[in-house]
Amino acid sequence: MTTDVLVLGGGMAGACAALAAAAAGARTVLVRAGPGATALTAGAWYSAPPEPVAAALARAGLGLEQGGALPHPDGRVVEAAFAPASHAAAALRDDGRPTLVCAIAGLPSFHARALAALWADAAAVPATQLIPVVLHLADTPAGGWAPLSLAALLEREPHRLSESLGDAARRHDADRAIVPAVLGVQGHALVRDAVERATGVRVGEALGSAPSLPGWRLDHALLAALQHAAVRVITGRATAHAASGNRISQVTVGTEGGVVTLTTATIVLATGKFVGGGISAASGFRETALGLDVVLERFGRSFDHPGEALVLTDPVRTEPQPLLAAGVTTNAASQPVTASGDVVFGNVVVAGSVRAGVETATLGLGAAAADGWSAGARSAELARGTDA
Ligand SMILES: Cc1cc2nc3c(=O)[nH]c(=O)nc-3n(C[C@H](O)[C@H](O)[C@H](O)COP(=O)(O)OP(=O)(O)OC[C@H]3O[C@@H](n4cnc5c(N)ncnc54)[C@H](O)[C@@H]3O)c2cc1C
């Protein structure tokens, strides 16, 4: 198969690179081994994606709205610039009205009383405004609910939640509720709508803990956007390449159906870090798709082996962690470079968390999207000057 732009990686950065390349008129193929960090995200966007990406997500049923102080089930409150509508509706604010904080009996890791107290404190909302309740749904299994199976059930039968939520809202004279992120899987907007109509209560979902439904929905929305943009998506892992001079001409991909060889003019490397498998630390740091060098600098020394993990870790957990910033070094044009600054492959553009110097968790969806979009646009431009 021959293409103009080959995107390696299908998280936020790779998907946006492919959308940009396709929008620029390039034949675009995206290879992804599977879901990466993007599919684990909690549902908060620290910054906005490029406008065409926001539009593509909205078309795929994941419209973003202004965020705010969003409640996280670990007790934190995350300041988000944007969020999908269902999470934006859970933003905490002192509006003088009671808001129910709803646990669901049998659903683990969402303790209403503790969360209401922690969120009130973190968002400076009077504790009396956040009222903890436990909702009992009909036919709760003896072993409790798994979040995904409950979400799938509510997608089919939203009335199971409406009945119990409506009762609690009447008891506490509340017209607003925060529930765990289980309001449906793909049809989440319809579920929220159905519950709100049945109860007269405005409902927002708290953010999600990994493995999170918000991340799963985002991953699916990205795949839908890629399909809409006619990007060919191949599920497989890039394992080898052929180069002539400093240009890669072919990439070999292992898929379930066998080995596929792709001939391409340009490549976007957006394979993420440890979560998605773009960087491996098994026996020395390794960039897994194109075999690029991964070196870490700390205390004036270079490290190419994770064996010295303690030296590469700050003992204060909340400080930047050098080990988690391991990645591919790039120049100002986002090309991969050696330690001495020489370009390794002239037709490769690097994007997203696979880069050296950024940590996956703090990069964020908006920044990964913007980086991916500009890498895709740049690759399409490079491809126009090359024969694949
Ligand atoms: C638990 C968690 C929660 C987070 N929550 C938030 C949040 O709420 N809001 C926010 O803004 N940010 C959040 N982040 C940060 C955000 O997830 C990342 O910054 C962003 O998703 C990185 O995207 P990416 O495309 O660079 O990498 P990834 O999403 O990891 O994508 C990498 C892709 O590359 C593929 N890949 C890897 N190796 C190969 C190979 N050899 N061949 C082919 N494909 C390959 C993977 O399968 C995957 O598709 C969170 C991060 C974590 C870990």
Coordinates of C-alpha atoms and ligand atoms in Angstrom, one line a residue:
M1 CA 0.0 0.0 0.0
T2 CA 1.3 3.5 -0.9
T3 CA 0.4 6.7 0.8
D4 CA 1.4 10.4 1.2
V5 CA 1.3 10.6 5.0
L6 CA 1.7 7.7 7.3
V7 CA 0.8 8.4 10.9
L8 CA 2.1 6.0 13.5
G9 CA 0.0 6.2 16.7
G10 CA -3.7 6.7 17.1
G11 CA -4.0 8.7 20.3
M12 CA -4.9 12.3 20.4
A13 CA -1.7 13.5 18.7
G14 CA -1.8 10.8 15.9
A15 CA -5.5 11.2 15.2
C16 CA -5.2 15.0 14.9
A17 CA -2.2 14.6 12.7
A18 CA -4.2 12.3 10.4
L19 CA -7.2 14.7 10.4
A20 CA -4.9 17.6 9.4
A21 CA -3.1 15.7 6.7
A22 CA -6.4 14.5 5.2
A23 CA -7.9 18.0 5.4
A24 CA -4.8 19.2 3.4
G25 CA -5.7 16.7 0.7
A26 CA -3.0 14.1 1.4
R27 CA -3.7 10.3 1.1
T28 CA -3.4 9.4 4.8
V29 CA -3.0 6.1 6.6
L30 CA -2.9 5.8 10.4
V31 CA -1.4 2.7 12.2
R32 CA -2.2 2.2 15.8
A33 CA -1.3 -0.7 18.0
G34 CA -4.4 0.0 20.2
P35 CA -5.7 2.6 22.6
G36 CA -3.1 4.7 24.4
A37 CA -3.1 7.3 27.2
T38 CA -5.8 9.2 25.4
A39 CA -8.2 6.4 26.1
L40 CA -7.5 6.7 29.8
T41 CA -8.2 10.4 30.2
A42 CA -10.5 11.6 32.9
G43 CA -12.6 13.9 30.7
A44 CA -11.0 17.3 31.4
W45 CA -9.3 19.4 28.7
Y46 CA -6.6 21.7 30.1
S47 CA -6.5 23.6 26.9
A48 CA -8.6 23.8 23.7
P49 CA -7.9 21.7 20.6
P50 CA -7.6 23.3 17.1
E51 CA -11.1 24.4 16.0
P52 CA -11.4 21.7 13.2
V53 CA -10.7 19.0 15.8
A54 CA -13.4 20.4 18.1
A55 CA -15.8 20.4 15.2
A56 CA -14.9 16.8 14.2
L57 CA -15.4 15.6 17.8
A58 CA -18.8 17.5 18.0
R59 CA -19.8 15.7 14.8
A60 CA -18.8 12.4 16.4
G61 CA -21.1 13.2 19.4
L62 CA -18.5 14.6 21.8
G63 CA -19.1 18.4 21.7
L64 CA -16.9 20.3 24.1
E65 CA -18.1 23.1 26.3
Q66 CA -16.5 25.6 28.7
G67 CA -15.1 23.6 31.7
G68 CA -14.7 25.0 35.2
A69 CA -13.9 23.2 38.5
L70 CA -14.7 19.6 37.6
P71 CA -15.0 17.0 40.4
H72 CA -12.8 13.9 40.1
P73 CA -13.7 10.7 41.9
D74 CA -10.3 10.6 43.7
G75 CA -11.5 13.7 45.6
R76 CA -9.6 16.3 43.6
V77 CA -11.2 19.2 41.7
V78 CA -9.6 19.7 38.2
E79 CA -9.6 23.1 36.7
A80 CA -10.5 22.4 33.1
A81 CA -10.7 24.9 30.2
F82 CA -13.1 22.7 28.3
A83 CA -14.9 19.4 28.8
P84 CA -17.5 17.2 27.0
A85 CA -20.9 18.6 27.8
S86 CA -21.8 15.9 30.4
H87 CA -18.7 16.7 32.5
A88 CA -19.0 20.5 32.0
A89 CA -22.5 20.2 33.6
A90 CA -20.9 18.9 36.8
A91 CA -18.7 22.0 37.3
L92 CA -18.8 23.1 41.0
R93 CA -19.9 26.6 41.8
D94 CA -21.4 28.4 44.7
D95 CA -24.8 29.2 43.2
G96 CA -26.7 28.9 46.5
R97 CA -28.7 25.9 45.3
P98 CA -28.4 22.3 46.6
T99 CA -26.6 19.8 44.4
L100 CA -26.9 16.1 45.0
V101 CA -23.6 14.1 45.0
C102 CA -24.9 10.6 44.0
A103 CA -23.2 7.4 44.7
I104 CA -24.8 4.3 43.2
A105 CA -25.2 1.3 45.6
G106 CA -22.9 -1.5 44.4
L107 CA -20.7 0.8 42.2
P108 CA -17.2 0.9 43.9
S109 CA -14.8 3.9 44.3
F110 CA -17.4 6.6 44.5
H111 CA -18.2 7.4 48.2
A112 CA -20.7 10.2 48.2
R113 CA -20.2 11.6 51.7
A114 CA -16.4 11.7 51.4
L115 CA -16.5 13.2 47.9
A116 CA -19.0 15.8 48.8
A117 CA -16.8 17.0 51.7
L118 CA -13.6 16.9 49.6
W119 CA -15.1 18.7 46.6
A120 CA -16.8 21.4 48.7
D121 CA -13.4 22.1 50.3
A122 CA -11.4 22.1 47.1
A123 CA -13.9 24.2 45.1
A124 CA -14.7 26.6 48.0
V125 CA -18.4 25.7 47.8
P126 CA -20.4 25.7 51.1
A127 CA -20.5 22.1 52.4
T128 CA -24.3 22.5 52.8
Q129 CA -24.8 22.9 49.0
L130 CA -23.4 19.4 48.2
I131 CA -25.7 16.8 49.5
P132 CA -24.5 13.2 49.5
V133 CA -27.0 10.5 48.6
V134 CA -26.8 6.8 47.7
L135 CA -29.1 5.8 44.8
H136 CA -30.4 2.2 44.8
L137 CA -31.1 0.9 41.3
A138 CA -33.6 -1.9 40.7
D139 CA -32.0 -5.4 40.4
T140 CA -28.5 -4.5 41.5
P141 CA -26.4 -7.6 41.1
A142 CA -25.2 -9.3 44.3
G143 CA -21.6 -8.7 43.2
G144 CA -22.2 -5.0 42.5
W145 CA -21.7 -3.1 39.2
A146 CA -18.7 -2.8 36.9
P147 CA -18.7 0.8 35.5
L148 CA -18.9 -0.4 31.9
S149 CA -21.7 -2.9 32.4
L150 CA -23.7 -0.3 34.3
A151 CA -23.2 2.3 31.6
A152 CA -24.3 -0.2 29.0
L153 CA -27.4 -1.0 31.0
L154 CA -28.3 2.7 31.5
E155 CA -27.9 3.2 27.8
R156 CA -30.7 0.7 27.2
E157 CA -32.7 1.5 30.4
P158 CA -32.1 5.1 31.6
H159 CA -35.3 4.9 33.7
R160 CA -33.4 2.6 36.2
L161 CA -31.4 5.7 37.3
S162 CA -34.2 8.3 36.7
E163 CA -36.6 6.6 39.2
S164 CA -34.1 6.6 42.1
L165 CA -32.6 10.0 41.2
G166 CA -36.1 11.6 40.9
D167 CA -37.0 10.4 44.4
A168 CA -33.7 11.7 46.0
A169 CA -34.1 15.1 44.2
R170 CA -37.7 15.5 45.6
R171 CA -36.6 14.5 49.1
H172 CA -33.8 17.2 49.1
D173 CA -35.6 19.8 46.9
A174 CA -32.6 19.7 44.5
D175 CA -32.6 20.4 40.8
R176 CA -29.0 19.5 40.1
A177 CA -27.0 16.3 40.5
I178 CA -23.5 14.9 40.1
V179 CA -23.3 11.2 39.2
P180 CA -20.4 8.9 38.5
A181 CA -19.4 8.8 34.8
V182 CA -21.7 5.9 33.9
L183 CA -24.4 7.6 31.8
G184 CA -24.2 5.4 28.8
V185 CA -21.3 4.3 26.6
Q186 CA -21.6 5.7 23.0
G187 CA -25.2 7.1 23.4
H188 CA -24.2 9.1 26.5
A189 CA -25.8 12.4 25.3
L190 CA -29.2 10.6 24.8
V191 CA -29.0 8.9 28.2
R192 CA -28.3 12.2 30.0
D193 CA -31.1 13.9 28.1
A194 CA -33.6 11.1 29.0
V195 CA -32.6 11.2 32.7
E196 CA -33.0 15.0 32.8
R197 CA -36.3 14.9 31.1
A198 CA -37.7 12.2 33.4
T199 CA -36.5 13.9 36.6
G200 CA -36.4 17.6 35.9
V201 CA -32.9 17.5 37.4
R202 CA -29.8 18.8 35.6
V203 CA -27.3 16.0 35.6
G204 CA -23.5 16.2 35.2
E205 CA -21.0 13.3 35.3
A206 CA -18.0 13.5 37.5
L207 CA -14.7 12.9 35.8
G208 CA -13.5 9.3 35.3
S209 CA -10.7 7.3 36.9
A210 CA -8.6 5.1 34.6
P211 CA -9.8 2.9 33.0
S212 CA -12.3 5.6 32.3
L213 CA -15.5 5.7 30.3
P214 CA -14.7 9.4 29.3
G215 CA -11.4 8.2 27.8
W216 CA -13.1 5.3 26.0
R217 CA -15.8 7.6 24.5
L218 CA -13.0 10.0 23.4
D219 CA -11.1 7.2 21.7
H220 CA -14.3 6.1 19.9
A221 CA -15.1 9.7 18.8
L222 CA -11.6 10.0 17.4
L223 CA -12.0 6.8 15.4
A224 CA -15.3 8.0 14.1
A225 CA -13.8 11.3 13.1
L226 CA -11.0 9.5 11.2
Q227 CA -13.6 7.4 9.4
H228 CA -15.5 10.5 8.5
A229 CA -12.3 12.1 7.1
A230 CA -11.7 8.9 5.0
V231 CA -8.4 8.1 6.8
R232 CA -7.5 4.5 6.5
V233 CA -6.9 3.1 10.0
I234 CA -4.8 -0.1 10.4
T235 CA -4.7 -1.9 13.8
G236 CA -1.1 -3.1 14.2
R237 CA 2.3 -2.3 15.6
A238 CA 5.0 -0.7 13.4
T239 CA 8.1 -2.8 14.0
A240 CA 10.6 -2.1 11.2
H241 CA 11.4 0.3 8.4
A242 CA 13.5 0.7 5.2
A243 CA 15.4 3.9 4.6
S244 CA 17.4 5.3 1.8
G245 CA 19.7 8.1 3.0
N246 CA 18.0 9.9 5.8
R247 CA 14.5 9.2 4.5
I248 CA 12.2 6.4 5.4
S249 CA 10.5 4.9 2.4
Q250 CA 8.7 1.9 3.9
V251 CA 7.3 0.8 7.3
T252 CA 6.5 -2.7 8.3
V253 CA 3.5 -3.3 10.5
G254 CA 2.5 -6.5 12.3
T255 CA -1.3 -7.0 12.2
E256 CA -3.5 -9.8 13.3
G257 CA -3.9 -10.7 9.6
G258 CA -0.1 -10.8 9.0
V259 CA 2.6 -8.4 8.1
V260 CA 1.7 -5.3 6.0
T261 CA 4.3 -3.1 4.3
L262 CA 3.4 0.6 3.7
T263 CA 5.3 2.8 1.3
T264 CA 5.1 6.5 2.2
A265 CA 6.4 9.9 1.4
T266 CA 6.3 11.2 5.0
I267 CA 5.7 9.9 8.5
V268 CA 4.2 11.4 11.6
L269 CA 5.6 9.7 14.7
A270 CA 2.9 10.0 17.4
T271 CA 3.3 6.8 19.3
G272 CA 3.1 8.2 22.9
K273 CA 5.2 7.0 25.8
F274 CA 5.1 4.1 28.2
V275 CA 1.2 3.7 28.3
G276 CA 0.7 3.2 24.6
G277 CA 4.0 1.4 24.1
G278 CA 5.8 4.1 22.0
I279 CA 8.7 4.1 24.4
S280 CA 9.8 0.9 26.0
A281 CA 12.0 0.6 29.1
A282 CA 12.4 -3.1 29.1
S283 CA 16.1 -3.4 28.4
G284 CA 17.3 0.1 27.9
F285 CA 15.1 2.9 26.7
R286 CA 13.9 2.3 23.2
E287 CA 11.5 4.1 20.8
T288 CA 9.6 1.1 19.4
A289 CA 8.4 2.1 15.9
L290 CA 11.4 3.6 14.2
G291 CA 14.2 2.6 16.6
L292 CA 15.1 6.3 17.4
D293 CA 17.5 7.0 20.3
V294 CA 16.0 7.7 23.7
V295 CA 18.4 9.4 26.1
L296 CA 17.7 11.1 29.4
E297 CA 19.8 14.0 30.8
R298 CA 20.0 14.6 34.5
F299 CA 22.6 16.1 36.8
G300 CA 24.7 16.8 33.7
R301 CA 24.8 13.1 32.8
S302 CA 23.1 11.1 30.0
F303 CA 21.2 8.0 30.9
D304 CA 20.1 5.4 28.3
H305 CA 19.0 2.7 30.7
P306 CA 16.1 2.7 33.1
G307 CA 18.1 0.6 35.6
E308 CA 19.0 3.9 37.3
A309 CA 15.4 4.7 37.8
L310 CA 16.0 6.1 41.3
V311 CA 18.4 8.8 39.9
L312 CA 15.7 9.6 37.3
T313 CA 12.9 10.0 39.8
D314 CA 12.2 13.0 42.0
P315 CA 11.3 11.8 45.5
V316 CA 8.6 14.4 45.7
R317 CA 5.9 12.8 43.7
T318 CA 4.2 16.0 42.5
E319 CA 7.5 17.4 41.1
P320 CA 8.4 16.8 37.4
Q321 CA 9.7 13.3 36.9
P322 CA 12.6 13.0 34.5
L323 CA 12.0 9.2 33.9
L324 CA 8.5 10.0 32.7
A325 CA 9.8 12.6 30.3
A326 CA 12.0 10.1 28.4
G327 CA 11.4 10.4 24.7
V328 CA 12.6 11.3 21.2
T329 CA 14.6 14.5 21.0
T330 CA 13.5 16.9 18.3
N331 CA 14.6 20.2 16.6
A332 CA 12.5 23.3 16.1
A333 CA 10.9 21.7 13.0
S334 CA 9.9 18.7 15.1
Q335 CA 12.2 16.4 13.2
P336 CA 14.0 13.6 15.3
V337 CA 17.6 14.5 16.0
T338 CA 20.6 12.9 17.6
A339 CA 22.3 14.1 20.8
S340 CA 24.5 16.3 18.6
G341 CA 21.5 17.8 16.8
D342 CA 21.8 16.0 13.4
V343 CA 18.4 15.2 11.8
V344 CA 17.9 11.4 11.8
F345 CA 15.1 11.1 9.2
G346 CA 14.3 14.2 7.1
N347 CA 10.7 13.0 6.3
V348 CA 9.6 12.2 9.9
V349 CA 7.7 14.7 12.0
V350 CA 7.3 13.9 15.7
A351 CA 4.2 14.9 17.7
G352 CA 2.6 14.4 21.1
S353 CA 3.9 12.7 24.2
V354 CA 6.6 10.6 22.4
R355 CA 8.7 13.7 22.5
A356 CA 11.5 14.1 25.0
G357 CA 10.9 16.5 27.8
V358 CA 7.2 16.2 28.2
E359 CA 5.3 13.9 30.6
T360 CA 2.2 12.2 29.2
A361 CA 0.1 13.1 32.2
T362 CA 0.9 16.9 32.1
L363 CA 1.0 17.3 28.3
G364 CA -2.8 17.2 28.1
L365 CA -5.3 16.6 25.3
G366 CA -5.5 20.1 23.9
A367 CA -1.7 20.4 23.6
A368 CA -1.4 16.9 22.1
A369 CA -4.2 17.8 19.6
A370 CA -2.5 21.1 18.6
D371 CA 0.9 19.4 18.2
G372 CA -0.6 16.6 16.2
W373 CA -2.5 18.9 14.0
S374 CA 0.5 21.0 13.0
A375 CA 2.6 17.8 12.5
G376 CA 0.0 16.5 10.1
A377 CA -0.2 19.7 8.2
R378 CA 3.6 19.9 7.9
S379 CA 3.8 16.3 6.7
A380 CA 1.2 16.9 4.0
E381 CA 3.2 19.9 2.9
L382 CA 6.4 17.8 2.8
A383 CA 4.6 15.0 0.9
R384 CA 3.6 17.5 -1.8
G385 CA 7.2 18.0 -2.7
T386 CA 8.0 14.2 -2.7
D387 CA 7.0 11.2 -4.8
A388 CA 5.7 8.3 -2.6
Ligands
LIG1 C1 -4.4 8.2 33.5 C2 -4.3 9.4 32.7 C3 -5.3 10.4 32.7 C4 -5.2 11.5 32.0 N1 -6.2 12.4 32.0 C5 -6.2 13.6 31.3 C6 -7.3 14.5 31.2 O1 -8.3 14.3 31.9 N2 -7.1 15.6 30.5 C7 -6.0 15.8 29.7 O2 -6.0 16.9 29.0 N3 -5.0 15.0 29.7 C8 -5.0 13.8 30.4 N4 -4.0 13.0 30.4 C9 -2.8 13.2 29.5 C10 -3.2 12.8 28.1 O3 -3.7 11.5 28.1 C11 -1.9 12.8 27.2 O4 -1.2 13.9 27.3 C12 -2.3 12.6 25.7 O5 -3.4 11.7 25.6 C13 -1.2 12.0 24.9 O6 -1.6 11.6 23.6 P1 -0.6 11.0 22.6 O7 -1.3 10.9 21.3 O8 0.7 11.6 22.6 O9 -0.3 9.5 23.2 P2 -1.2 8.2 23.3 O10 -2.7 8.6 23.6 O11 -0.6 7.3 24.4 O12 -1.2 7.5 21.9 C14 -0.2 6.7 21.5 C15 -0.6 5.8 20.4 O13 0.5 5.2 19.7 C16 0.3 3.8 19.5 N5 1.5 3.1 19.4 C17 2.6 3.0 20.3 N6 3.6 2.3 19.8 C18 3.2 2.0 18.5 C19 3.9 1.3 17.4 N7 5.1 0.8 17.5 N8 3.2 1.1 16.3 C20 1.9 1.6 16.1 N9 1.2 2.3 17.1 C21 1.9 2.5 18.3 C22 -0.6 3.4 20.7 O14 -1.3 2.2 20.5 C23 -1.5 4.6 20.8 O15 -2.6 4.5 19.8 C24 -4.0 11.8 31.2 C25 -3.0 10.8 31.1 C26 -3.1 9.7 31.9 C27 -2.0 8.6 31.8

